PDB file of C-alpha atoms in Angstrom:
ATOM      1  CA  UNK A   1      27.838  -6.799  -5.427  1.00  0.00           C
ATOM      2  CA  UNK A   2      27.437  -6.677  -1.536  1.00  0.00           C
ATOM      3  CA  UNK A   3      24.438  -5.218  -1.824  1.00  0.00           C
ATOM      4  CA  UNK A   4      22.794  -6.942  -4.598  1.00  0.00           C
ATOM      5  CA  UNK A   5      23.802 -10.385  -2.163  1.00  0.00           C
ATOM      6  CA  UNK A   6      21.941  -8.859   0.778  1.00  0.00           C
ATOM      7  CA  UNK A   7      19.309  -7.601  -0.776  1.00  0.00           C
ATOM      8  CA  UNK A   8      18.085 -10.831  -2.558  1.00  0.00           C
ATOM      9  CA  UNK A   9      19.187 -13.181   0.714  1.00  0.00           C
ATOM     10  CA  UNK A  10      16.806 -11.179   3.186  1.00  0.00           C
ATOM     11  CA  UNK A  11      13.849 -11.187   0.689  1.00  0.00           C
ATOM     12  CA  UNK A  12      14.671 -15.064  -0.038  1.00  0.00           C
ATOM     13  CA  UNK A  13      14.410 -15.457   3.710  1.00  0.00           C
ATOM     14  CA  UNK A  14      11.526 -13.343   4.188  1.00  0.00           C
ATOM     15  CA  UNK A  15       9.747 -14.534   1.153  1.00  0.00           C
ATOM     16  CA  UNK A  16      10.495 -18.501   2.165  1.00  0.00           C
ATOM     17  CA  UNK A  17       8.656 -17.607   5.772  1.00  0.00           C
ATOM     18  CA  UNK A  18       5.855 -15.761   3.955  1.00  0.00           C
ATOM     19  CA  UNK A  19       5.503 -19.004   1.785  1.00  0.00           C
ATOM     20  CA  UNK A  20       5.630 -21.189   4.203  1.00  0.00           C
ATOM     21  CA  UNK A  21       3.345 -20.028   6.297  1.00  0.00           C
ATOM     22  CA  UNK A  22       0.689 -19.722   3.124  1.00  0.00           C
ATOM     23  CA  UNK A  23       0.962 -15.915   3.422  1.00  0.00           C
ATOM     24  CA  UNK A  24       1.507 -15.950  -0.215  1.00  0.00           C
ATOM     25  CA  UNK A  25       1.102 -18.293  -3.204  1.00  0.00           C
ATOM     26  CA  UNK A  26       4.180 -19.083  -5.416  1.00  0.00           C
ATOM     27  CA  UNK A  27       3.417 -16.463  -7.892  1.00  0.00           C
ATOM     28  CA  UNK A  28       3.639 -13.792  -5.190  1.00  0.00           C
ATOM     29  CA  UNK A  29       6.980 -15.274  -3.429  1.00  0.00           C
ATOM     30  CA  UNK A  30       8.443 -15.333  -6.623  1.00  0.00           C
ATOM     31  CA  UNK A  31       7.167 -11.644  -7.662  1.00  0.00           C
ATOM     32  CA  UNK A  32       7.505 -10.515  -4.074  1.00  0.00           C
ATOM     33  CA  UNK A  33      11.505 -11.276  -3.679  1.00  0.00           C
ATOM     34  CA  UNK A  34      12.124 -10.186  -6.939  1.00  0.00           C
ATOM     35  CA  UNK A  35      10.325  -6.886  -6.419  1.00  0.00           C
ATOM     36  CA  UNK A  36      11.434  -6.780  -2.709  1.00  0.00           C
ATOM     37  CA  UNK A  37      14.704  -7.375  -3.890  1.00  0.00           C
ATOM     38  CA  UNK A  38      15.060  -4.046  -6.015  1.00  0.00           C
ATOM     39  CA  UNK A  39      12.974  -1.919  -3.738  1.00  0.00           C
ATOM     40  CA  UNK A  40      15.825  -2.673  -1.301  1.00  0.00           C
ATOM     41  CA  UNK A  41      18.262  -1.576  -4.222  1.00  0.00           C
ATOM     42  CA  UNK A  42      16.605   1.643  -4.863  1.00  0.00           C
ATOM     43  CA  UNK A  43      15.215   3.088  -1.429  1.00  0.00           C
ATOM     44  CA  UNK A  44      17.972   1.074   0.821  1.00  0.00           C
ATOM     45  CA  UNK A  45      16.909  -0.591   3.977  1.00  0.00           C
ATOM     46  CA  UNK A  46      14.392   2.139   5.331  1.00  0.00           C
ATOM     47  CA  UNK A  47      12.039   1.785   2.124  1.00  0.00           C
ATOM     48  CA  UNK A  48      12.548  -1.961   2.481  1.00  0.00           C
ATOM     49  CA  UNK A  49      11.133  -1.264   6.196  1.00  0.00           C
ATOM     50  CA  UNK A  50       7.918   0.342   4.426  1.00  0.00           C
ATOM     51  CA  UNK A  51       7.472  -2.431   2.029  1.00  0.00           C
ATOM     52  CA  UNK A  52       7.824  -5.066   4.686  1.00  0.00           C
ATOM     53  CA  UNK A  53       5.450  -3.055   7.528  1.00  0.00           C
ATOM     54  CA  UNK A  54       2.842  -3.000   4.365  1.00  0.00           C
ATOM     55  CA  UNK A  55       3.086  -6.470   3.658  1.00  0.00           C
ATOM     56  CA  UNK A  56       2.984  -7.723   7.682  1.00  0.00           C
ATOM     57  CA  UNK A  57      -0.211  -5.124   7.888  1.00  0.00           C
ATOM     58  CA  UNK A  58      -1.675  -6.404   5.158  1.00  0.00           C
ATOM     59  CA  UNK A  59      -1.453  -9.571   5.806  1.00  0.00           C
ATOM     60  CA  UNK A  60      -2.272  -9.934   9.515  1.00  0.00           C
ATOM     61  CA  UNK A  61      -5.655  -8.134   8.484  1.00  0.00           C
ATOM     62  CA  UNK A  62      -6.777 -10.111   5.528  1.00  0.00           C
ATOM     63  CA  UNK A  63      -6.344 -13.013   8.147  1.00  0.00           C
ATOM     64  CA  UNK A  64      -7.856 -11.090  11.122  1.00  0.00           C
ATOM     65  CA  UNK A  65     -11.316 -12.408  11.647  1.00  0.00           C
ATOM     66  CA  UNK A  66     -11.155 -14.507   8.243  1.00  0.00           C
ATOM     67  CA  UNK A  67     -13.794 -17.059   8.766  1.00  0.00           C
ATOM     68  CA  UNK A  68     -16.743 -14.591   9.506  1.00  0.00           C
ATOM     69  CA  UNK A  69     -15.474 -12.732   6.237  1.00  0.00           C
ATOM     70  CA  UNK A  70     -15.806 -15.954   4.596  1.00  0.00           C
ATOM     71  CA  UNK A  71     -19.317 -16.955   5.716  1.00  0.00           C
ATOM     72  CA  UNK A  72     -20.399 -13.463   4.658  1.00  0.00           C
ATOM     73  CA  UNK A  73     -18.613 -14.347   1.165  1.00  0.00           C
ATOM     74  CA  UNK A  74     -16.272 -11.413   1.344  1.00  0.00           C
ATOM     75  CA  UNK A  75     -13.307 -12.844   2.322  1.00  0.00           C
ATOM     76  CA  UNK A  76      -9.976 -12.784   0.199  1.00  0.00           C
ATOM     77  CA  UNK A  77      -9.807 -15.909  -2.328  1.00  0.00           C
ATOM     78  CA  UNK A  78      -7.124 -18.904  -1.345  1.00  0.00           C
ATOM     79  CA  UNK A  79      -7.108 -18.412   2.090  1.00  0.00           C
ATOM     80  CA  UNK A  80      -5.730 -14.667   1.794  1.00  0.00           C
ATOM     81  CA  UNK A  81      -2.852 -16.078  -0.124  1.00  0.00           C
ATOM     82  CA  UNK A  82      -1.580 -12.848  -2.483  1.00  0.00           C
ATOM     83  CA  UNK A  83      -0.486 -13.711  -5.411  1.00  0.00           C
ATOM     84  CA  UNK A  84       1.744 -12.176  -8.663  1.00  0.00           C
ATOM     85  CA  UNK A  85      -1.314  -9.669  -9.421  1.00  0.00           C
ATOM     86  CA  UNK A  86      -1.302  -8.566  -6.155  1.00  0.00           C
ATOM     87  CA  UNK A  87       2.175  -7.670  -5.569  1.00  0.00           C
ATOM     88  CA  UNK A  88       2.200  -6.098  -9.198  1.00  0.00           C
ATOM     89  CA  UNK A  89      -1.207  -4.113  -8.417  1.00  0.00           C
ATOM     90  CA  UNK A  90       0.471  -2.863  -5.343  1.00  0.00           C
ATOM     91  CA  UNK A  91       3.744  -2.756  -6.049  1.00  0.00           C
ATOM     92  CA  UNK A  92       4.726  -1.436  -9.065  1.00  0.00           C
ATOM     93  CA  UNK A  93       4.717   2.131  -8.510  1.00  0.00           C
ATOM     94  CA  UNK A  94       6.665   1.937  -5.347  1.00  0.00           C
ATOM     95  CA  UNK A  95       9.040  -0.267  -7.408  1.00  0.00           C
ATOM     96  CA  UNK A  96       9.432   2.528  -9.834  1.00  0.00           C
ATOM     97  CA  UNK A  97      10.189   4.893  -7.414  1.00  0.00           C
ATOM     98  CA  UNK A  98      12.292   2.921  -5.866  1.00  0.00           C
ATOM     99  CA  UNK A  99      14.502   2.665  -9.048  1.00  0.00           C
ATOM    100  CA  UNK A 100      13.664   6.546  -9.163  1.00  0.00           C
ATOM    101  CA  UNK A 101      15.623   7.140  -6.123  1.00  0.00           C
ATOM    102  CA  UNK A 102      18.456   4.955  -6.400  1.00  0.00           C
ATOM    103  CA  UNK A 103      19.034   6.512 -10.462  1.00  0.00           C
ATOM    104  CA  UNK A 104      19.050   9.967  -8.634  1.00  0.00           C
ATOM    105  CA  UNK A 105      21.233   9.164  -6.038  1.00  0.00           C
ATOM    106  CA  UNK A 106      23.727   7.846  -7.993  1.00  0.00           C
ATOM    107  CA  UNK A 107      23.810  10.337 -10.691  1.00  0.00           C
ATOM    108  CA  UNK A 108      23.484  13.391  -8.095  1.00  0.00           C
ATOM    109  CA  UNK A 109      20.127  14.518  -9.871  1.00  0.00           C
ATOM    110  CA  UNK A 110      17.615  16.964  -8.008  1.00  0.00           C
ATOM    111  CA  UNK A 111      19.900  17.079  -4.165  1.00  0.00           C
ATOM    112  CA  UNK A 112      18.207  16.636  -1.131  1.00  0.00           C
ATOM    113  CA  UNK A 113      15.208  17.868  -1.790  1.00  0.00           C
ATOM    114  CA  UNK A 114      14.240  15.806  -4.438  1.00  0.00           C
ATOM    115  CA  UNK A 115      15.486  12.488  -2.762  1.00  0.00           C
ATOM    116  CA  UNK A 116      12.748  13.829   0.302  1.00  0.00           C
ATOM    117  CA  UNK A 117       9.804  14.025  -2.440  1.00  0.00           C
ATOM    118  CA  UNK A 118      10.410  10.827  -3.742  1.00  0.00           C
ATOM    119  CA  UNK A 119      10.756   9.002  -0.122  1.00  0.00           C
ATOM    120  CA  UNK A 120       6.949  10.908   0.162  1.00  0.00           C
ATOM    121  CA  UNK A 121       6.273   8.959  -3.008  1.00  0.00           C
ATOM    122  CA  UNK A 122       7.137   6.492  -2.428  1.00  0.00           C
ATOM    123  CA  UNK A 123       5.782   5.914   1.080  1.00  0.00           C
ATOM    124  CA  UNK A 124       2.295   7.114   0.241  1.00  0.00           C
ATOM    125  CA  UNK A 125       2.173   4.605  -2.354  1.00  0.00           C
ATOM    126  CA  UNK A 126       2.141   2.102  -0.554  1.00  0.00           C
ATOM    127  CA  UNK A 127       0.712   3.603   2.641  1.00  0.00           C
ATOM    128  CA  UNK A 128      -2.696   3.842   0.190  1.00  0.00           C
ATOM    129  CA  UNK A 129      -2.391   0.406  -0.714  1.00  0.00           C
ATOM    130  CA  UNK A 130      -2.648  -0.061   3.004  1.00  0.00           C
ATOM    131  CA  UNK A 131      -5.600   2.362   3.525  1.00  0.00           C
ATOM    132  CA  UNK A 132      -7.571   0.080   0.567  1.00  0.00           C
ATOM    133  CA  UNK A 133      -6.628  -3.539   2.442  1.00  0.00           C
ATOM    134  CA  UNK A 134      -7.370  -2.126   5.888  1.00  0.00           C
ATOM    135  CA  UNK A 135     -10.431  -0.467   5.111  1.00  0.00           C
ATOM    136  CA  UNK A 136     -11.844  -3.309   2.902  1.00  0.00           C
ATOM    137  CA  UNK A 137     -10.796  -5.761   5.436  1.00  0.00           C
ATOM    138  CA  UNK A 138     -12.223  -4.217   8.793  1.00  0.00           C
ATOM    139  CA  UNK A 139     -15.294  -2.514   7.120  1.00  0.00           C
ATOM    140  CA  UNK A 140     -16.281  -6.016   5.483  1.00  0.00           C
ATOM    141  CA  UNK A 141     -15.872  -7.121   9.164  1.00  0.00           C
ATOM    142  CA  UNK A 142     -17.396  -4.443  11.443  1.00  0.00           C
ATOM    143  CA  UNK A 143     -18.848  -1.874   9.105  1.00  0.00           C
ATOM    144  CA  UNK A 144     -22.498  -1.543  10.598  1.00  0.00           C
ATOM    145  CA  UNK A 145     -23.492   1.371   8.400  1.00  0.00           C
ATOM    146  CA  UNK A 146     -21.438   1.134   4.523  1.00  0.00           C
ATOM    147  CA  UNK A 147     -23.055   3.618   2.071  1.00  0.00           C
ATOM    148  CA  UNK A 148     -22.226   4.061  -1.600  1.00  0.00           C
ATOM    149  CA  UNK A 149     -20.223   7.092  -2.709  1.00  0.00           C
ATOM    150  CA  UNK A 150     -22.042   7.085  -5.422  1.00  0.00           C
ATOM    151  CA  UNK A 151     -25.774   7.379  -4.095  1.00  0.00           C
ATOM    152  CA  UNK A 152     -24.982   8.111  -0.334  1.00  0.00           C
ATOM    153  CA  UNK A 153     -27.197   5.328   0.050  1.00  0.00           C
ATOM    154  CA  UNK A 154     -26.745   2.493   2.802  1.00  0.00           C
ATOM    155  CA  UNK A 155     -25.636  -0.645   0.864  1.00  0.00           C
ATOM    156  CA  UNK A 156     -24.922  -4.114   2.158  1.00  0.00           C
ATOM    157  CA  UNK A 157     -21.582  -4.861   3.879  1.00  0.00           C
ATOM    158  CA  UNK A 158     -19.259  -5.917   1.057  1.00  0.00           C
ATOM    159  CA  UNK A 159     -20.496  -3.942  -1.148  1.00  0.00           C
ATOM    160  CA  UNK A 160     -17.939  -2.447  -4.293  1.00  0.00           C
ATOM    161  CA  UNK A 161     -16.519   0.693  -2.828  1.00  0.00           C
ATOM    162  CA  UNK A 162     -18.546   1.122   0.175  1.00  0.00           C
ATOM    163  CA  UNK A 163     -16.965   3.232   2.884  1.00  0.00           C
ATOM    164  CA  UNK A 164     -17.963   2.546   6.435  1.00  0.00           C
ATOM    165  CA  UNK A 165     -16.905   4.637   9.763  1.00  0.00           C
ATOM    166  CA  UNK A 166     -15.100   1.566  10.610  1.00  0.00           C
ATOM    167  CA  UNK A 167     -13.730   0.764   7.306  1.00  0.00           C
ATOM    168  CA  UNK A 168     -12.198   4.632   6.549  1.00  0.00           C
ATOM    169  CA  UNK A 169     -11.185   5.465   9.792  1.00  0.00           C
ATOM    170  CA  UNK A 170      -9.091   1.197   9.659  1.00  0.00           C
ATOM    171  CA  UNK A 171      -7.492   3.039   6.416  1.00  0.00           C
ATOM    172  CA  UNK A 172      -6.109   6.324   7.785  1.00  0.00           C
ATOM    173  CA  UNK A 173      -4.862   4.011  10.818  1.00  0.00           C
ATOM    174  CA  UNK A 174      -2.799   2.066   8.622  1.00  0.00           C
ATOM    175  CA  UNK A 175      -1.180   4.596   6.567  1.00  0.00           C
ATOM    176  CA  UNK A 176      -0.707   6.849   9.651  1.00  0.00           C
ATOM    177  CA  UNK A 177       1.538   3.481  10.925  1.00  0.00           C
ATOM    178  CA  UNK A 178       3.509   3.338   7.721  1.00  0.00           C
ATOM    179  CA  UNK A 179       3.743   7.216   7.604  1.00  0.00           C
ATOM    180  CA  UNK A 180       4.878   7.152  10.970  1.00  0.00           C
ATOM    181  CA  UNK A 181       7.401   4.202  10.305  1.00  0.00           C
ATOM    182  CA  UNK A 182       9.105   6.165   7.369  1.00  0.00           C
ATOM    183  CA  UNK A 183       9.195   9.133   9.570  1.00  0.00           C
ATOM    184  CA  UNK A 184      10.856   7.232  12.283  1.00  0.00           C
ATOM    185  CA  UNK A 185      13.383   5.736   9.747  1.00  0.00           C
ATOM    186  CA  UNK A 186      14.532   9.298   9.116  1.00  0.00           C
ATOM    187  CA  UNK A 187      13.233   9.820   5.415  1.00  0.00           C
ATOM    188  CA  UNK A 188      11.283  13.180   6.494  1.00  0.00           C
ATOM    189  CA  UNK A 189      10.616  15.147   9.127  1.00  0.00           C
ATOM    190  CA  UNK A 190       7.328  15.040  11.576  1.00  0.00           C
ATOM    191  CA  UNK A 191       5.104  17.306   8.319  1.00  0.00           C
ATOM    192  CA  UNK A 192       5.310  14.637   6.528  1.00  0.00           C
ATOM    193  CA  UNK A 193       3.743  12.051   8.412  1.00  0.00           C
ATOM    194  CA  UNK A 194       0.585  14.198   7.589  1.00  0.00           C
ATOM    195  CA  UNK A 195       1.550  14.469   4.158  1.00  0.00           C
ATOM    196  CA  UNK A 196       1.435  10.786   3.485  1.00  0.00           C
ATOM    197  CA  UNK A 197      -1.363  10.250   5.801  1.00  0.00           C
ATOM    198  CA  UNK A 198      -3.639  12.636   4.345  1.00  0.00           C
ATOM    199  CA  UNK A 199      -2.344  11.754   0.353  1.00  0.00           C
ATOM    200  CA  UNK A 200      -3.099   7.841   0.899  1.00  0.00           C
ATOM    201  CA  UNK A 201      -6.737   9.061   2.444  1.00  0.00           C
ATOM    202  CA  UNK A 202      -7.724  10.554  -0.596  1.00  0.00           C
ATOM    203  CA  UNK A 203      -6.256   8.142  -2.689  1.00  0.00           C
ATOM    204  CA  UNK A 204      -8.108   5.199  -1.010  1.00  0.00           C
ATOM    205  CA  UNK A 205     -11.469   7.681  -0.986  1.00  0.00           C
ATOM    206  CA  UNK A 206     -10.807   8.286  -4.921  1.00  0.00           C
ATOM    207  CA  UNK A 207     -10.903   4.600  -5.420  1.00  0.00           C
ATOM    208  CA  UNK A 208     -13.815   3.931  -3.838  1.00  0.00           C
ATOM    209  CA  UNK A 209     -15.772   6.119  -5.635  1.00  0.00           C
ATOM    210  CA  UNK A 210     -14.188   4.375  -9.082  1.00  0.00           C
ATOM    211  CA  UNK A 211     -15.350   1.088  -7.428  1.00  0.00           C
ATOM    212  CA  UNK A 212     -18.667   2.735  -6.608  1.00  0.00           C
ATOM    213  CA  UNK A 213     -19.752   2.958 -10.407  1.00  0.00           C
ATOM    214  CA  UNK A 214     -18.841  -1.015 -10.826  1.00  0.00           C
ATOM    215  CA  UNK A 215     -14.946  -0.455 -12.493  1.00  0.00           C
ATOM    216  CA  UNK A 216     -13.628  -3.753 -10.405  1.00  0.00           C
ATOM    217  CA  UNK A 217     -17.172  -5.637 -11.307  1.00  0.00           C
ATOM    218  CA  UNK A 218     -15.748  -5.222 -15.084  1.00  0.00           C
ATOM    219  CA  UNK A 219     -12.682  -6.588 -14.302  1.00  0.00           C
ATOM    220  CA  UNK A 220     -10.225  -3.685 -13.033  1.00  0.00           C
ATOM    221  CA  UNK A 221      -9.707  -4.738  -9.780  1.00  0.00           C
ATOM    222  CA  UNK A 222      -6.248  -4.759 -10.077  1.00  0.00           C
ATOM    223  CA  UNK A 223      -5.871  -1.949 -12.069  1.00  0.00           C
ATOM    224  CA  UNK A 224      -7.333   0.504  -9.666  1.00  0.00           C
ATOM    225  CA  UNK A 225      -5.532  -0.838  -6.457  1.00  0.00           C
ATOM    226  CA  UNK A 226      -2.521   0.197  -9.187  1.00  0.00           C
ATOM    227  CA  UNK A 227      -4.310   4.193  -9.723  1.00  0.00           C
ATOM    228  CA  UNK A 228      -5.095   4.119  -6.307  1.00  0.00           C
ATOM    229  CA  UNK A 229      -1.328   3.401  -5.363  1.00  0.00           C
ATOM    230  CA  UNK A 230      -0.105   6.256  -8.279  1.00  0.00           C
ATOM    231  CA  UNK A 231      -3.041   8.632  -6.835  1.00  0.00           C
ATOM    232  CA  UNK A 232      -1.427   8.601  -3.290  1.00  0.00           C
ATOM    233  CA  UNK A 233       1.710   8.918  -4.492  1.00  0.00           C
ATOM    234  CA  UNK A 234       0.905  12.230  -6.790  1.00  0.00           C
ATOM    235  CA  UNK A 235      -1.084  13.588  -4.187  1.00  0.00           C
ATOM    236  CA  UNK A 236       1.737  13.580  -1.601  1.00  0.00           C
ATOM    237  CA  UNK A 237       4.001  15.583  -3.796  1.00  0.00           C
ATOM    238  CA  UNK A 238       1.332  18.017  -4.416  1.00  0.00           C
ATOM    239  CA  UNK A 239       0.546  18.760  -0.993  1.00  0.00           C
ATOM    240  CA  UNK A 240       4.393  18.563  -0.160  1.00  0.00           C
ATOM    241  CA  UNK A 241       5.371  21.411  -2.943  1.00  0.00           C
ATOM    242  CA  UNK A 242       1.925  23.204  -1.585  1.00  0.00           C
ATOM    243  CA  UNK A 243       2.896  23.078   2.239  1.00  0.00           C
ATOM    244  CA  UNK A 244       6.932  23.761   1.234  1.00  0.00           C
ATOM    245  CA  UNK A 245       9.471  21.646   2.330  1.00  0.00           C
ATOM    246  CA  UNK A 246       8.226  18.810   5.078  1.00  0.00           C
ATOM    247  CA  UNK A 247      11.685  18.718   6.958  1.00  0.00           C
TER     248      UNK A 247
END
């Protein structure tokens, strides 16, 4: 009961000071301490850590340079303010990991080895999410050169799935920090900083090229930040059961 108490009162806290600094609309600080809540349940206070470095990320770059974004008419609706959608499109599959880990834990499935590929999982989940807000926010900002994926074509800056040299290289910074933050936390050793790193690049890469042939013009927006976040997430496993144990 302890830690169903702490786990709600820091993301009440947390979610209050996201609120009211209009970080978030009501939808999301409901969704968000609810979802925070049993992320911090399932992957304890280190995958809480991840979840909370995405969210800061995220948000200090959808605000970073906001009002040029908006006179160019790509900025993020409502200020930036991320809403129910939002935390569900990036979100869920970390949640479900999260609940992954803390069922496997408790019932001694898989050992030690399994609890590693899940905190992979789990942290490249959410370390793409990160790739796909960093890169969309810097390369609608400072991309000088975005081309399609589709046509290798130059295209003008905010542009559906676009990649820029500013852009990509924003997204492999961002889920390098998170990578890095999880490794630091103790969840795996220094292999599988790359692992996430490099999953969450391909991920964010893969959903560019979906956004390329007009899938979030038709209304998919949010579900392919959701693929993008289960691509990343698949991928790391992958690469960690091709590379052997990253500890």
């Amino acid at each position: 009961m302890r830690e169903v108490i702490e786990a709600f009162g820091v993301n009440a806290v947390l979610g209050t000071f996201a609120f009211v600094l209009r970080a978030v609309r009501l939808s999301g600080y409901v969704g968000g301490v609810l979802l925070g809540s049993m992320v911090y349940l399932g992957a304890g206070r280190q995958g809480f850590g991840v979840l909370l470095g995405f969210f800061i990320l995220g948000t200090a770059l959808t605000r970073f340079g906001y009002a040029t974004k908006e006179a160019r008419g790509v900025a993020e609706e409502q200020g930036g303010r991320r809403g129910i959608s939002h935390t569900l499109a990036n979100g869920t599959t970390g949640l479900l990991l999260a609940l992954l880990m803390g069922i496997a834990r408790m019932a001694g499935w898989g050992g030690e080895e399994t609890q590693i590929l899940l905190k992979l999982a789990f942290t490249a989940a959410f370390a793409t999410a990160a790739a796909d807000t960093s890169s969309s926010e810097i390369g609608s900002l400072w991309g000088r050169h975005p081309i399609s994926l589709r046509t290798f074509r130059a295209v003008p800056v905010g542009t559906e799935g676009a990649v820029s040299i500013e852009g990509t290289s924003a997204g492999i910074a961002a889920s390098a920090v998170l990578a890095v933050l999880a490794w630091v936390s103790g969840w795996y050793g220094p292999v599988g900083i790359l692992i996430v790193t490099i999953a969450a690049t391909l991920g964010n890469l893969g959903e560019s090229i979906a956004a390329s042939w007009g899938m979030k013009s038709r209304g998919h927006h949010q579900l392919l930040n959701f693929l993008n976040t289960v691509t990343g997430a698949v991928l790391s496993v992958l690469l960690a059961l091709l590379i052997g144990r990253p500890y």
